[in-house]
Coordinates of C-alpha atoms in Angstrom, one line a residue:
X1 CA -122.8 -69.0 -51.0
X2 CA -119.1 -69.3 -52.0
X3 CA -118.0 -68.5 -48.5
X4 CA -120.6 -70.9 -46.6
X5 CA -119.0 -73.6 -48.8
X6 CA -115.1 -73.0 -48.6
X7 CA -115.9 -73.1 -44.9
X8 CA -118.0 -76.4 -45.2
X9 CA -115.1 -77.8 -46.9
X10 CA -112.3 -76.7 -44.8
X11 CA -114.5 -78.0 -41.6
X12 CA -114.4 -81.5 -43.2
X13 CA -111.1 -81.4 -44.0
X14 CA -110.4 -80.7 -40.7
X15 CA -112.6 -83.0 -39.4
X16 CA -110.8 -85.6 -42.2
X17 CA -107.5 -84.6 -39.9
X18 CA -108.7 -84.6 -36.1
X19 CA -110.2 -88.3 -36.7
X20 CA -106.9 -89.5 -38.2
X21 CA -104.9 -88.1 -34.8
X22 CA -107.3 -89.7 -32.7
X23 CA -107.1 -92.9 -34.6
X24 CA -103.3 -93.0 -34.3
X25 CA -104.1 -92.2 -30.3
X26 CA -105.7 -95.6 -30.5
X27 CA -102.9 -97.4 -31.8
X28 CA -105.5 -98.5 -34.8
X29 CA -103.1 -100.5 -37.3
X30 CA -103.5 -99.7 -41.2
X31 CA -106.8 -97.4 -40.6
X32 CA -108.3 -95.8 -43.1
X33 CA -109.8 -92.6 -43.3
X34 CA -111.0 -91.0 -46.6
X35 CA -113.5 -88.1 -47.7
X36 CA -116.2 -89.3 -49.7
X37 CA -118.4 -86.9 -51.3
X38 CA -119.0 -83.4 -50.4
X39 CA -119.1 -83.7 -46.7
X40 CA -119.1 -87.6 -45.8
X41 CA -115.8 -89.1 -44.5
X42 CA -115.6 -93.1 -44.2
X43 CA -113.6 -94.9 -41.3
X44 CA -112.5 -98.2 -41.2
X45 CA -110.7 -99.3 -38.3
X46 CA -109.2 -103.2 -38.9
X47 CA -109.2 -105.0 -35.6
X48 CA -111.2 -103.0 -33.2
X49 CA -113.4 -104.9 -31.1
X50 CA -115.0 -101.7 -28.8
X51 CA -116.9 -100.3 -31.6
X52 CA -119.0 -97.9 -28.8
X53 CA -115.7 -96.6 -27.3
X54 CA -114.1 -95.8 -31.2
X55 CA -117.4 -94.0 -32.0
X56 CA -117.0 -92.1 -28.7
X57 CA -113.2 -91.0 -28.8
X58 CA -114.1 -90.0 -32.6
X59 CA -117.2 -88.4 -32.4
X60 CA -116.6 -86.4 -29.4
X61 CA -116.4 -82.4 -29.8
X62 CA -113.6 -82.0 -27.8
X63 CA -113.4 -78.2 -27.2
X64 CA -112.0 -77.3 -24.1
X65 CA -112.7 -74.0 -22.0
X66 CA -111.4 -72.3 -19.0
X67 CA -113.4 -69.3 -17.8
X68 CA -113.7 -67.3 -15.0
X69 CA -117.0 -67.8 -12.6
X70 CA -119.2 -64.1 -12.3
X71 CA -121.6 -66.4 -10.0
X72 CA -122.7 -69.2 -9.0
X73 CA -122.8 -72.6 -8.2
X74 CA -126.4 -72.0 -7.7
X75 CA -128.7 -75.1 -7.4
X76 CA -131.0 -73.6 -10.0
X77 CA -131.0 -70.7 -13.0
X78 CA -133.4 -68.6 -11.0
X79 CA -131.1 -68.5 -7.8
X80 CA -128.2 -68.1 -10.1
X81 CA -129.6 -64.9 -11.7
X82 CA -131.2 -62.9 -8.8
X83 CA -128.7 -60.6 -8.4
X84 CA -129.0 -59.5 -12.1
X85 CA -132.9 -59.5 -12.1
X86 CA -132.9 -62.7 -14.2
X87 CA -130.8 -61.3 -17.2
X88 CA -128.2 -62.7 -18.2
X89 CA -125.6 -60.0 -19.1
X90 CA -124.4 -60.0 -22.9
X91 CA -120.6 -60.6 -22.2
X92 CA -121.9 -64.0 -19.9
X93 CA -123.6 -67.2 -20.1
X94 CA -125.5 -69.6 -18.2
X95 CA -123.2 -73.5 -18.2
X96 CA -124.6 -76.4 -16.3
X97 CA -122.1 -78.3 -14.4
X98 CA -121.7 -81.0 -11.8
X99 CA -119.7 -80.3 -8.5
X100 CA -120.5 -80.4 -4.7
X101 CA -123.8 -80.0 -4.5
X102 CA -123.6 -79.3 -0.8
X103 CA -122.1 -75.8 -2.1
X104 CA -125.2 -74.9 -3.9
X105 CA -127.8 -76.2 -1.5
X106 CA -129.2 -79.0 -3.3
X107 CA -128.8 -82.1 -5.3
X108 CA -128.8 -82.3 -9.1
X109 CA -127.1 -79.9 -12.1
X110 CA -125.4 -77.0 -10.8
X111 CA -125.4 -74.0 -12.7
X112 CA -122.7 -71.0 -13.0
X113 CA -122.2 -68.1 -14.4
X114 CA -119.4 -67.4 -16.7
X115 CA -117.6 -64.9 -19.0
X116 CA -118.5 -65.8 -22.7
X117 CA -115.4 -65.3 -24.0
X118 CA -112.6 -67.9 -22.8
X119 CA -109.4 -67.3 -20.7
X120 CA -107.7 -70.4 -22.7
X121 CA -109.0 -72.4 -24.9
X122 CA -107.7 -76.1 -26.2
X123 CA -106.0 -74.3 -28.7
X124 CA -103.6 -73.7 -26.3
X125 CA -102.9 -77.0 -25.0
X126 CA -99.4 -78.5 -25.5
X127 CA -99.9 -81.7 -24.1
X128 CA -102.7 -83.5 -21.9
X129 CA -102.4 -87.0 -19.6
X130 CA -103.6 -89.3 -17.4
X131 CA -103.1 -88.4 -13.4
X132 CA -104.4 -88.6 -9.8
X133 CA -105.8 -85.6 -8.1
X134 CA -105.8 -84.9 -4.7
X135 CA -108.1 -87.4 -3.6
X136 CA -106.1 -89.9 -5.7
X137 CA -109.1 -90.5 -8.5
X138 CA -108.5 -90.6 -12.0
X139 CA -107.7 -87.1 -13.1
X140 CA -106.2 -85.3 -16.5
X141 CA -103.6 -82.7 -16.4
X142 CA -102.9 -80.3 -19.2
X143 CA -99.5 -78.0 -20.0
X144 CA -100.4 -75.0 -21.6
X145 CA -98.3 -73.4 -24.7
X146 CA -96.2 -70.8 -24.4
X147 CA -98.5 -68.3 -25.7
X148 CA -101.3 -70.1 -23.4
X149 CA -99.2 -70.4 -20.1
X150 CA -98.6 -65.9 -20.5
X151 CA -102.4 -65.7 -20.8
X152 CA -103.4 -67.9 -17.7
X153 CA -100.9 -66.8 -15.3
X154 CA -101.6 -63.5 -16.5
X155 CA -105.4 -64.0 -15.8
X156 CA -104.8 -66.3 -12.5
X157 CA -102.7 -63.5 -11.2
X158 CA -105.1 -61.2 -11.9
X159 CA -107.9 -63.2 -10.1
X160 CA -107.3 -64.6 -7.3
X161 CA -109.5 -65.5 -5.1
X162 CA -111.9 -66.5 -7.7
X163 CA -113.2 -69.3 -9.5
X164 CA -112.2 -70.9 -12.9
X165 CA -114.7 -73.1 -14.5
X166 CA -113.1 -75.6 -16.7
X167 CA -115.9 -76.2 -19.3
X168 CA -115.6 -79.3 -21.9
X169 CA -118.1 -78.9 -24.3
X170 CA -120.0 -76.8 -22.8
X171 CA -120.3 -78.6 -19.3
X172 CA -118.7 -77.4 -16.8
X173 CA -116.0 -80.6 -15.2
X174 CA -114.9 -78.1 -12.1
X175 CA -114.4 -75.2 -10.7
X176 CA -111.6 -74.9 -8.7
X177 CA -110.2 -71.8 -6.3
X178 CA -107.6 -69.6 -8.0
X179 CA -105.4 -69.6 -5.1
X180 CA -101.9 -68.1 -6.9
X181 CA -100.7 -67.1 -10.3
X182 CA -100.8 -70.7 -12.3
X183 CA -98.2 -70.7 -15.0
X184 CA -98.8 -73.4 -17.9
X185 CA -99.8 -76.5 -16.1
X186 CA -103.7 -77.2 -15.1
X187 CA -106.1 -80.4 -13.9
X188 CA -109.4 -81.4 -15.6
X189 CA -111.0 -83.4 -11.8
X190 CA -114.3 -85.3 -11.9
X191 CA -115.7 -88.5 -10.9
X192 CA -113.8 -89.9 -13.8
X193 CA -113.4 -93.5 -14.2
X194 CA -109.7 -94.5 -15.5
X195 CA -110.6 -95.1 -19.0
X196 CA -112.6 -92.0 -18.7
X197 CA -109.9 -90.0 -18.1
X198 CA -107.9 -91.8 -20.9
X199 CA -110.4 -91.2 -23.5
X200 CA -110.9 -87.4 -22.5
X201 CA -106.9 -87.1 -22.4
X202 CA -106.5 -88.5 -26.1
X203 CA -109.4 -86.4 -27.1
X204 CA -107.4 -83.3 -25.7
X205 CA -104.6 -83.8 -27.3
X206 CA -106.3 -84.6 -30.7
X207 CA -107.6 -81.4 -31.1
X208 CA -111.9 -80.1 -31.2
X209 CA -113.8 -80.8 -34.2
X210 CA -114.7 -77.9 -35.7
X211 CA -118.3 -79.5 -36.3
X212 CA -120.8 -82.3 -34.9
X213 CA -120.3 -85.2 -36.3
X214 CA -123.6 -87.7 -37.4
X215 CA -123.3 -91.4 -38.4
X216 CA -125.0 -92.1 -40.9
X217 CA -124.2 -96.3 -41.4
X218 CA -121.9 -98.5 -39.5
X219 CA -120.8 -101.8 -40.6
X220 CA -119.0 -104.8 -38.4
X221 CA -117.1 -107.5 -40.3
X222 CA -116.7 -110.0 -38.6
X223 CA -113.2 -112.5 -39.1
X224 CA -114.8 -115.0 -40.2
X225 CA -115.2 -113.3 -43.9
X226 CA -111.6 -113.1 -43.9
X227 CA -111.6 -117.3 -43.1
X228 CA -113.6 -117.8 -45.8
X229 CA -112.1 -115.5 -48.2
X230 CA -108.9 -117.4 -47.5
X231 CA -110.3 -120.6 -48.2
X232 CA -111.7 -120.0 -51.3
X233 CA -108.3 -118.9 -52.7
X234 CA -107.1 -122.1 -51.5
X235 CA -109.5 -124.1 -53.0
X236 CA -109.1 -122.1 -56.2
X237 CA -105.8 -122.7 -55.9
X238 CA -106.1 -126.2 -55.6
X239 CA -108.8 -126.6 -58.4
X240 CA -105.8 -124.6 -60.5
X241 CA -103.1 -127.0 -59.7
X242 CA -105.2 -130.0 -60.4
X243 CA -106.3 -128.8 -63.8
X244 CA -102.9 -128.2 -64.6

């Protein structure tokens, strides 16, 4: 019991400091963030007008993934596991992704399977940004730490020829060719739209949350209270001076 809620605690405090980061990505002036309770934390961000896109940037899980392909993309589970007798083996998993879906055969979710256990994970990242692939779309590119960039070139050297999915939450974005050894640097491509890719590049660099996140009661004040609270301190102030 003890355990279970020293780690309860440290995930909200944590949470407590991935929102903060995030809010400062969003150039939010005098925010405030603050624990309340056991396992609430309160936000108030003064003068943001795109309430859905706040909720998304801070709300998102953020956990980011490279790992290497065993099969797949298949157009379906059951075509993705024939070769295995419809098991999936206990060092892989099943991820749904999007792609070409010429590749697979069909239309719809493609689905690829991948080593459970991660190559890099966003705990590597130094830095992430905005960019333009190859076909000049909205992209986001990713340097690697030290520590990261020796494990993926030592992985990319070791595998190529082979695909790297580059899962975000459990969804797979892409799954590029390992053509060479790939040092520290890396590109998350999709059909991303250019605040799409802004959003996922602050989220990146934020940090994951280390749990889901549930609102439980969001409140919009509007400017006007501030209007009115100002002119009933001027009036008060007035009805002071004329008493005087």
């Amino acid at each position: 019991l003890n355990v279970a809620q020293t780690l309860r605690e440290e995930a909200v405090v944590q949470a407590r400091q991935t929102i903060e980061r995030r809010v400062n990505e969003l150039g939010v002036t005098e925010p405030s963030i603050a624990q309340q309770g056991a396992d609430q934390i309160l936000v108030q961000l003064p003068g943001v007008t795109d309430v859905d896109r706040a909720k998304e940037i801070i709300g998102s899980p953020g956990m980011l993934e490279l790992k290497l392909v065993e099969q797949g993309p298949a157009a379906s589970r059951e075509d993705l596991l024939r070769s295995t007798g419809g098991v999936v083996p206990s060092d892989m998993e099943v991820l749904t992704g999007s792609g070409d879906p010429a590749a697979a055969g069909g239309a719809g979710p493609l689905y690829y399977l991948v080593r459970r256990v991660a190559a890099v994970t966003g705990q590597d990242l130094r830095s992430a940004r905005v960019q333009l692939d190859e076909n000049n779309m909205p992209a986001v590119g990713f340097t690697l730490n030290s520590q990261g960039a020796a494990t993926f070139a030592r992985v990319t050297g070791e595998s190529v020829g082979r695909f790297l999915a580059i899962v975000l939450d459990k969804t797979v974005q892409s799954a590029p060719r390992i053509n060479s050894r790939i040092a520290g640097d890396g590109q998350i491509a999709g059909s991303f739209t250019q605040e799409e890719a802004q959003n996922l590049a602050l989220i990146l660099r934020s940090g994951a949350l280390p749990a889901t996140l549930t609102y439980l009661q969001q409140q919009t004040i509007g400017p006007t209270l501030g209007a009115d609270s100002i002119r009933a301190g001027v009036l008060a102030s007035l009805a002071g001076l004329m008493i005087i």
